[in-house]
Tab-separated table of C-alpha atoms in Angstrom:
chain	number	residue	atom	x	y	z
A	1	MET	CA	58.176	132.755	98.360
A	2	LYS	CA	57.092	129.128	97.972
A	3	LYS	CA	56.395	127.050	101.085
A	4	VAL	CA	58.064	123.642	101.003
A	5	GLY	CA	57.244	120.922	103.517
A	6	PHE	CA	60.073	118.495	104.262
A	7	VAL	CA	59.345	115.194	105.978
A	8	GLY	CA	62.020	112.580	106.634
A	9	TRP	CA	64.854	115.092	106.861
A	10	ARG	CA	66.511	113.161	109.721
A	11	GLY	CA	66.821	109.910	107.757
A	12	MET	CA	69.638	108.708	105.533
A	13	VAL	CA	68.289	110.194	102.310
A	14	GLY	CA	66.698	113.246	103.931
A	15	SER	CA	69.822	114.237	105.848
A	16	ILE	CA	71.904	114.159	102.657
A	17	LEU	CA	69.258	116.230	100.875
A	18	LEU	CA	69.195	118.739	103.744
A	19	GLU	CA	72.975	119.138	103.528
A	20	ARG	CA	72.671	119.860	99.815
A	21	ILE	CA	69.822	122.352	100.395
A	22	ILE	CA	71.973	124.200	102.934
A	23	GLU	CA	74.988	124.057	100.618
A	24	LYS	CA	72.955	125.519	97.733
A	25	ASN	CA	71.505	128.259	100.006
A	26	PHE	CA	67.895	127.419	99.144
A	27	PHE	CA	66.737	128.995	102.419
A	28	SER	CA	67.208	132.432	100.871
A	29	PHE	CA	64.660	131.648	98.168
A	30	VAL	CA	62.104	129.344	99.765
A	31	ASN	CA	60.358	128.878	103.101
A	32	ILE	CA	61.098	125.311	104.196
A	33	VAL	CA	58.715	123.891	106.784
A	34	PHE	CA	60.233	120.958	108.671
A	35	LEU	CA	57.721	118.231	109.388
A	36	SER	CA	57.934	115.385	111.877
A	37	THR	CA	55.972	112.143	112.114
A	38	SER	CA	56.970	111.723	115.770
A	39	LYS	CA	57.367	113.877	118.851
A	40	PHE	CA	60.871	115.213	118.485
A	41	SER	CA	62.792	117.974	120.184
A	42	ASN	CA	63.377	121.200	118.267
A	43	SER	CA	66.928	121.173	119.606
A	44	PHE	CA	67.901	118.567	117.004
A	45	LEU	CA	66.560	120.773	114.224
A	46	LYS	CA	68.317	123.872	115.578
A	47	LYS	CA	71.651	122.096	115.216
A	48	LYS	CA	70.980	121.930	111.477
A	49	VAL	CA	69.189	125.222	110.759
A	50	LYS	CA	68.251	128.302	112.771
A	51	ASN	CA	64.827	129.827	113.394
A	52	ARG	CA	62.841	126.752	112.416
A	53	VAL	CA	60.099	125.024	114.437
A	54	LEU	CA	58.985	121.462	113.796
A	55	GLN	CA	55.445	120.972	112.528
A	56	ASN	CA	53.164	117.940	112.679
A	57	ALA	CA	53.567	115.901	109.483
A	58	PHE	CA	50.025	114.544	109.846
A	59	ASP	CA	48.277	117.913	110.236
A	60	LEU	CA	46.285	118.269	107.014
A	61	LYS	CA	45.688	122.001	107.582
A	62	ILE	CA	49.440	122.624	107.637
A	63	LEU	CA	50.051	120.360	104.648
A	64	TYR	CA	47.228	121.887	102.604
A	65	ASN	CA	48.907	125.318	102.710
A	66	LEU	CA	52.204	124.030	101.321
A	67	ASP	CA	53.194	124.527	97.682
A	68	ILE	CA	55.570	121.572	97.635
A	69	ILE	CA	55.966	118.529	99.871
A	70	ILE	CA	59.167	116.488	99.911
A	71	ASN	CA	58.742	112.991	101.318
A	72	CYS	CA	61.904	111.177	102.380
A	73	GLN	CA	60.059	109.317	105.135
A	74	GLY	CA	59.203	106.273	103.035
A	75	GLU	CA	56.221	104.633	101.375
A	76	HIS	CA	54.151	104.390	104.578
A	77	TYR	CA	53.890	108.182	104.818
A	78	THR	CA	52.908	108.475	101.158
A	79	LYS	CA	50.169	105.855	101.544
A	80	LYS	CA	48.840	107.503	104.695
A	81	ILE	CA	48.906	111.161	103.601
A	82	TYR	CA	49.199	111.624	99.829
A	83	TYR	CA	45.824	110.258	98.712
A	84	THR	CA	43.988	112.002	101.546
A	85	LEU	CA	45.569	115.334	100.603
A	86	ARG	CA	44.573	114.961	96.966
A	87	LYS	CA	41.001	114.030	97.935
A	88	ILE	CA	40.558	117.274	99.880
A	89	GLY	CA	41.750	119.292	96.886
A	90	TRP	CA	45.445	119.928	97.506
A	91	LYS	CA	47.037	121.115	94.238
A	92	GLY	CA	50.686	121.242	95.259
A	93	TYR	CA	53.746	119.339	94.043
A	94	TRP	CA	54.582	116.022	95.701
A	95	LEU	CA	58.259	114.976	95.513
A	96	ASP	CA	58.776	111.415	96.698
A	97	SER	CA	61.855	109.293	97.327
A	98	SER	CA	59.774	106.139	97.844
A	99	LYS	CA	58.511	103.677	95.233
A	100	THR	CA	54.789	104.166	95.949
A	101	LEU	CA	53.820	106.517	93.105
A	102	ARG	CA	56.515	105.694	90.529
A	103	MET	CA	54.470	103.632	88.110
A	104	GLN	CA	51.275	105.728	88.319
A	105	GLU	CA	50.312	107.487	85.089
A	106	ASP	CA	50.100	110.870	86.820
A	107	THR	CA	53.634	110.544	88.212
A	108	MET	CA	56.907	111.286	86.467
A	109	ILE	CA	60.068	109.460	87.501
A	110	ALA	CA	62.460	112.404	87.421
A	111	LEU	CA	66.150	111.930	86.722
A	112	ASP	CA	67.571	115.204	85.492
A	113	PRO	CA	69.748	115.351	83.351
A	114	ILE	CA	68.707	111.991	81.856
A	115	ASN	CA	65.113	113.042	81.158
A	116	SER	CA	65.390	116.805	81.667
A	117	LYS	CA	63.288	117.616	78.578
A	118	GLU	CA	60.520	115.330	79.802
A	119	LEU	CA	60.744	117.009	83.214
A	120	GLU	CA	60.301	120.427	81.622
A	121	ASN	CA	57.348	119.171	79.577
A	122	SER	CA	55.755	117.507	82.608
A	123	ILE	CA	55.872	120.703	84.650
A	124	SER	CA	54.452	122.667	81.704
A	125	LYS	CA	51.619	120.137	81.337
A	126	GLY	CA	50.682	120.441	84.992
A	127	ILE	CA	52.073	117.165	86.327
A	128	LYS	CA	52.231	117.461	90.125
A	129	ASN	CA	53.835	114.172	91.205
A	130	PHE	CA	57.553	113.543	90.839
A	131	ALA	CA	59.138	110.359	92.125
A	132	VAL	CA	62.753	109.302	92.430
A	133	GLY	CA	63.551	106.123	90.545
A	134	ASN	CA	65.048	102.983	91.995
A	135	CYS	CA	68.616	103.659	93.124
A	136	THR	CA	70.291	101.093	90.847
A	137	VAL	CA	68.223	102.253	87.875
A	138	ASN	CA	69.216	105.876	88.506
A	139	LEU	CA	72.893	105.010	88.806
A	140	MET	CA	72.822	102.799	85.709
A	141	LEU	CA	71.193	105.523	83.622
A	142	MET	CA	73.567	108.194	84.909
A	143	SER	CA	76.581	105.960	84.251
A	144	LEU	CA	75.526	105.064	80.702
A	145	GLY	CA	73.565	108.228	79.932
A	146	GLY	CA	75.470	109.123	76.787
A	147	LEU	CA	74.731	105.773	75.168
A	148	PHE	CA	71.034	106.083	75.980
A	149	GLN	CA	70.899	109.674	74.753
A	150	LYS	CA	72.198	108.582	71.361
A	151	ASN	CA	69.805	105.611	71.347
A	152	LEU	CA	72.673	103.145	70.995
A	153	VAL	CA	71.583	100.557	73.566
A	154	GLU	CA	69.718	97.438	72.451
A	155	LYS	CA	69.920	95.443	75.691
A	156	ILE	CA	71.812	95.367	78.977
A	157	PHE	CA	72.851	92.556	81.282
A	158	VAL	CA	73.674	93.983	84.703
A	159	SER	CA	74.973	92.501	87.939
A	160	THR	CA	74.690	94.817	90.927
A	161	TYR	CA	76.766	95.011	94.095
A	162	GLN	CA	74.503	97.107	96.287
A	163	SER	CA	75.354	98.813	99.554
A	164	ILE	CA	73.934	98.081	102.980
A	165	SER	CA	72.464	101.600	103.250
A	166	GLY	CA	70.133	100.768	100.366
A	167	GLY	CA	68.311	98.385	102.694
A	168	GLY	CA	67.227	101.204	105.006
A	169	SER	CA	68.174	102.362	108.494
A	170	LYS	CA	66.971	99.221	110.328
A	171	PHE	CA	68.915	97.019	107.936
A	172	LEU	CA	71.993	99.203	108.446
A	173	LYS	CA	71.668	99.006	112.229
A	174	THR	CA	71.392	95.206	112.080
A	175	TRP	CA	74.523	95.113	109.933
A	176	PHE	CA	76.499	97.179	112.465
A	177	LEU	CA	75.303	95.096	115.426
A	178	GLN	CA	76.276	91.876	113.683
A	179	MET	CA	79.664	93.279	112.677
A	180	LYS	CA	80.257	94.245	116.297
A	181	ARG	CA	79.402	90.755	117.569
A	182	PHE	CA	81.482	89.054	114.884
A	183	TYR	CA	84.491	91.145	115.903
A	184	GLU	CA	83.982	90.497	119.617
A	185	VAL	CA	83.729	86.751	119.047
A	186	SER	CA	86.618	86.411	116.588
A	187	SER	CA	89.140	89.054	117.722
A	188	LYS	CA	90.842	86.763	120.253
A	189	PHE	CA	91.887	84.413	117.445
A	190	PHE	CA	93.792	87.190	115.694
A	191	GLU	CA	96.096	87.577	118.689
A	192	LYS	CA	97.613	84.179	117.948
A	193	LYS	CA	100.565	83.681	115.624
A	194	TYR	CA	98.588	81.428	113.301
A	195	ILE	CA	94.983	82.207	112.457
A	196	SER	CA	92.610	79.245	112.401
A	197	ILE	CA	89.682	79.875	110.066
A	198	SER	CA	87.913	76.745	111.318
A	199	GLN	CA	88.042	77.981	114.922
A	200	ILE	CA	86.678	81.376	113.879
A	201	ASN	CA	83.856	79.708	111.928
A	202	LYS	CA	82.946	77.504	114.895
A	203	ALA	CA	82.938	80.472	117.279
A	204	ILE	CA	80.752	82.519	114.936
A	205	SER	CA	78.351	79.608	114.337
A	206	HIS	CA	78.024	79.114	118.088
A	207	GLU	CA	77.289	82.832	118.567
A	208	MET	CA	74.657	82.760	115.822
A	209	GLN	CA	72.897	79.804	117.445
A	210	LYS	CA	73.041	81.422	120.878
A	211	ASN	CA	71.977	84.908	119.780
A	212	LYS	CA	69.192	84.177	117.288
A	213	LYS	CA	67.527	87.556	117.786
A	214	THR	CA	70.552	89.459	116.460
A	215	PHE	CA	71.240	86.904	113.723
A	216	LYS	CA	67.701	86.258	112.517
A	217	LYS	CA	68.931	87.298	109.065
A	218	VAL	CA	72.689	87.322	108.549
A	219	VAL	CA	73.703	90.455	106.645
A	220	SER	CA	77.269	91.019	107.896
A	221	TRP	CA	80.107	89.046	106.314
A	222	ASN	CA	77.534	87.865	103.818
A	223	VAL	CA	75.796	88.665	100.529
A	224	ILE	CA	72.049	88.972	100.006
A	225	PRO	CA	71.256	87.586	96.522
A	226	TRP	CA	67.531	88.429	96.599
A	227	ILE	CA	66.551	92.069	97.148
A	228	GLY	CA	62.982	93.089	97.865
A	229	LYS	CA	59.740	91.170	97.669
A	230	THR	CA	58.957	88.535	95.054
A	231	LYS	CA	57.313	90.326	92.149
A	232	PHE	CA	56.703	87.217	90.123
A	233	GLU	CA	57.517	83.584	90.863
A	234	PHE	CA	61.220	83.814	90.075
A	235	LEU	CA	61.760	87.579	89.977
A	236	PRO	CA	62.823	89.810	92.880
A	237	GLU	CA	61.157	93.215	92.899
A	238	GLU	CA	64.525	94.966	92.573
A	239	GLU	CA	65.197	93.216	89.266
A	240	TRP	CA	61.688	93.914	87.982
A	241	LYS	CA	62.240	97.626	88.630
A	242	GLY	CA	65.401	97.516	86.526
A	243	GLU	CA	63.454	97.104	83.315
A	244	VAL	CA	60.069	98.744	83.906
A	245	GLU	CA	61.471	101.920	85.466
A	246	THR	CA	64.198	102.214	82.831
A	247	LYS	CA	61.584	102.115	80.081
A	248	LYS	CA	59.406	104.705	81.817
A	249	ILE	CA	62.286	107.115	82.492
A	250	LEU	CA	63.767	106.873	78.992
A	251	ASN	CA	60.588	106.232	77.023
A	252	GLN	CA	62.682	103.704	75.102
A	253	ASN	CA	62.131	99.982	74.588
A	254	VAL	CA	65.382	98.813	76.189
A	255	SER	CA	65.714	95.258	77.509
A	256	VAL	CA	67.369	95.110	80.938
A	257	TYR	CA	68.297	91.799	82.571
A	258	SER	CA	69.419	92.186	86.182
A	259	THR	CA	70.898	90.103	88.957
A	260	CYS	CA	70.822	92.259	92.085
A	261	VAL	CA	72.915	91.398	95.138
A	262	ARG	CA	73.505	93.306	98.367
A	263	ILE	CA	77.079	93.281	99.653
A	264	ASN	CA	78.997	94.728	102.612
A	265	ALA	CA	79.675	98.195	101.185
A	266	LEU	CA	78.292	101.114	103.192
A	267	CYS	CA	76.986	103.779	100.777
A	268	CYS	CA	77.960	102.999	97.194
A	269	HIS	CA	76.353	100.723	94.649
A	270	SER	CA	78.639	99.128	92.073
A	271	GLN	CA	77.336	97.686	88.819
A	272	SER	CA	78.818	95.480	86.129
A	273	PHE	CA	77.284	95.892	82.680
A	274	ILE	CA	77.401	93.840	79.518
A	275	ILE	CA	75.818	96.072	76.877
A	276	LYS	CA	74.710	95.118	73.399
A	277	LEU	CA	74.886	98.197	71.196
A	278	LYS	CA	72.775	98.726	68.099
A	279	LYS	CA	75.905	99.189	66.030
A	280	ASP	CA	79.644	98.709	66.241
A	281	ILE	CA	81.480	101.801	67.469
A	282	SER	CA	85.070	102.192	68.623
A	283	LEU	CA	86.148	102.009	72.253
A	284	ASN	CA	87.464	105.561	72.081
A	285	GLU	CA	84.108	106.823	70.803
A	286	ILE	CA	82.269	104.958	73.561
A	287	GLU	CA	84.458	106.573	76.227
A	288	ASN	CA	83.904	110.033	74.744
A	289	ILE	CA	80.133	109.520	74.562
A	290	LEU	CA	80.020	108.484	78.223
A	291	LYS	CA	82.375	111.230	79.413
A	292	ASN	CA	80.728	114.080	77.520
A	293	HIS	CA	77.177	113.304	78.572
A	294	SER	CA	77.346	115.101	81.927
A	295	LYS	CA	79.775	116.888	84.220
A	296	TRP	CA	79.286	114.245	86.904
A	297	ILE	CA	80.928	111.407	84.965
A	298	ARG	CA	84.524	110.447	85.746
A	299	ILE	CA	86.075	107.959	83.343
A	300	VAL	CA	88.631	105.668	84.975
A	301	PRO	CA	91.285	104.361	82.536
A	302	ASN	CA	91.119	100.589	82.163
A	303	LYS	CA	94.435	99.972	83.885
A	304	LYS	CA	95.123	98.160	87.138
A	305	LYS	CA	96.535	101.070	89.160
A	306	TYR	CA	93.707	103.484	88.281
A	307	THR	CA	90.986	100.871	88.675
A	308	GLU	CA	92.174	99.784	92.123
A	309	LYS	CA	92.543	103.367	93.327
A	310	PHE	CA	89.395	105.026	91.979
A	311	LEU	CA	86.817	102.394	91.044
A	312	ASN	CA	85.693	101.251	94.474
A	313	PRO	CA	83.007	102.203	97.033
A	314	PHE	CA	85.465	103.437	99.659
A	315	TYR	CA	86.949	106.054	97.323
A	316	VAL	CA	83.661	107.158	95.740
A	317	SER	CA	81.538	107.376	98.918
A	318	GLY	CA	80.193	110.891	99.534
A	319	SER	CA	81.009	112.125	96.032
A	320	THR	CA	78.487	113.570	93.588
A	321	LYS	CA	80.623	112.114	90.796
A	322	ILE	CA	79.884	108.808	89.110
A	323	PHE	CA	82.966	106.741	88.379
A	324	VAL	CA	82.893	104.644	85.219
A	325	GLY	CA	85.648	102.241	84.220
A	326	ARG	CA	86.640	98.763	83.017
A	327	ILE	CA	85.379	99.851	79.599
A	328	ALA	CA	86.228	97.125	77.095
A	329	LYS	CA	84.948	95.546	73.882
A	330	SER	CA	84.113	91.850	74.095
A	331	LYS	CA	85.802	89.747	71.426
A	332	ASN	CA	84.007	86.588	72.524
A	333	LEU	CA	80.448	87.945	72.496
A	334	GLY	CA	80.706	90.013	69.330
A	335	LYS	CA	81.777	93.417	68.037
A	336	ASN	CA	78.600	95.158	69.255
A	337	TYR	CA	79.155	94.228	72.898
A	338	VAL	CA	80.912	96.395	75.480
A	339	SER	CA	81.529	95.843	79.188
A	340	VAL	CA	81.477	98.647	81.774
A	341	PHE	CA	81.794	98.876	85.563
A	342	SER	CA	80.477	101.824	87.572
A	343	VAL	CA	80.509	102.978	91.197
A	344	ALA	CA	78.367	105.757	92.687
A	345	ASP	CA	76.940	106.836	96.034
A	346	GLN	CA	73.361	105.593	96.162
A	347	LEU	CA	72.368	108.179	98.787
A	348	ILE	CA	73.236	110.962	96.329
A	349	TRP	CA	72.304	110.165	92.705
A	350	GLY	CA	70.297	107.158	93.812
A	351	SER	CA	67.918	109.276	95.879
A	352	SER	CA	68.627	112.808	97.159
A	353	GLU	CA	70.124	114.545	94.108
A	354	PRO	CA	67.180	113.861	91.745
A	355	ILE	CA	64.823	115.436	94.315
A	356	LEU	CA	67.117	118.439	94.696
A	357	ARG	CA	67.133	119.002	90.950
A	358	VAL	CA	63.330	118.852	90.663
A	359	LEU	CA	63.063	121.252	93.606
A	360	LYS	CA	65.484	123.608	91.872
A	361	ARG	CA	63.339	123.551	88.731
A	362	LEU	CA	60.158	124.275	90.678
A	363	ILE	CA	61.713	127.105	92.701
A	364	PHE	CA	63.853	128.840	90.109
A	365	GLY	CA	62.210	127.679	86.879
A	366	VAL	CA	65.646	126.849	85.491
A	367	PHE	CA	65.734	124.343	82.626
């Protein structure tokens, strides 16, 4: 029975992955060792699973005896532990939800079923590092997987509407605190017969000036049009990932032009695509290609009532399905252009599910 170390299982991504591991009954087939980077009570762990004791995530002796390590703790843990482990001769599999190892030559960005054949080949060749791709890249490739599989995509223009949870737990906490203060400051104005937007704005502005610690960066009731560090002079890191990771995952020379924006959705990323295809194909054929690529795709008819009901973050949140709609040919741009809109939970296919599927391959050898 393989020994699997799991660090970061309390976090947003890790907790979703743990739920899926329990749901799939992996405990019957693998010995999961729960690791902690801080002093934490076993009582929290016992609420999730029985007969498990927390181990020190920095103890190299414990880590060295593991066959697989899952890191959902973030890039800091990878930088601190991964390279040290390899230097002392650890030969196990490293599964990582962070960006640290993605672009290394000895690391595969795994997104089964998109690159399932490459995943099988990588394991056969002895590749030991498997990283999860950027969340928006994963969700784009899953949404449009059929078109990529048939090598129909020449270039993509994508605008993203990314959830607050994608910014991490601290970002999410800041968002909630600001939402709370905004409500407390503005709620009294909603008791009046007529709502004065100017009064609400003045009250909020006053609160922001008074409470600069909470409102150092305004994320609630706002959009964040620059995500991540600056990769080049005019390019956010998030948008850089959109092209370089797509090319590495697909091993195709696809041009991806992104504008990435964070909005006030909780868990789901939405994306608007303008796709230039390599040839003109009918709308019906496009829908069938997208729908038949995987069992996780749900095509939403391009009609108002279905779009409003199904194609939104509130409806899709928590689902393993990826909702794809607003599929239309563009008469203005040309016959080879198609527009698509997708919504998916970034904590599932954007992070936890790809790890689960690699783990399944390593445990059961199922391809």
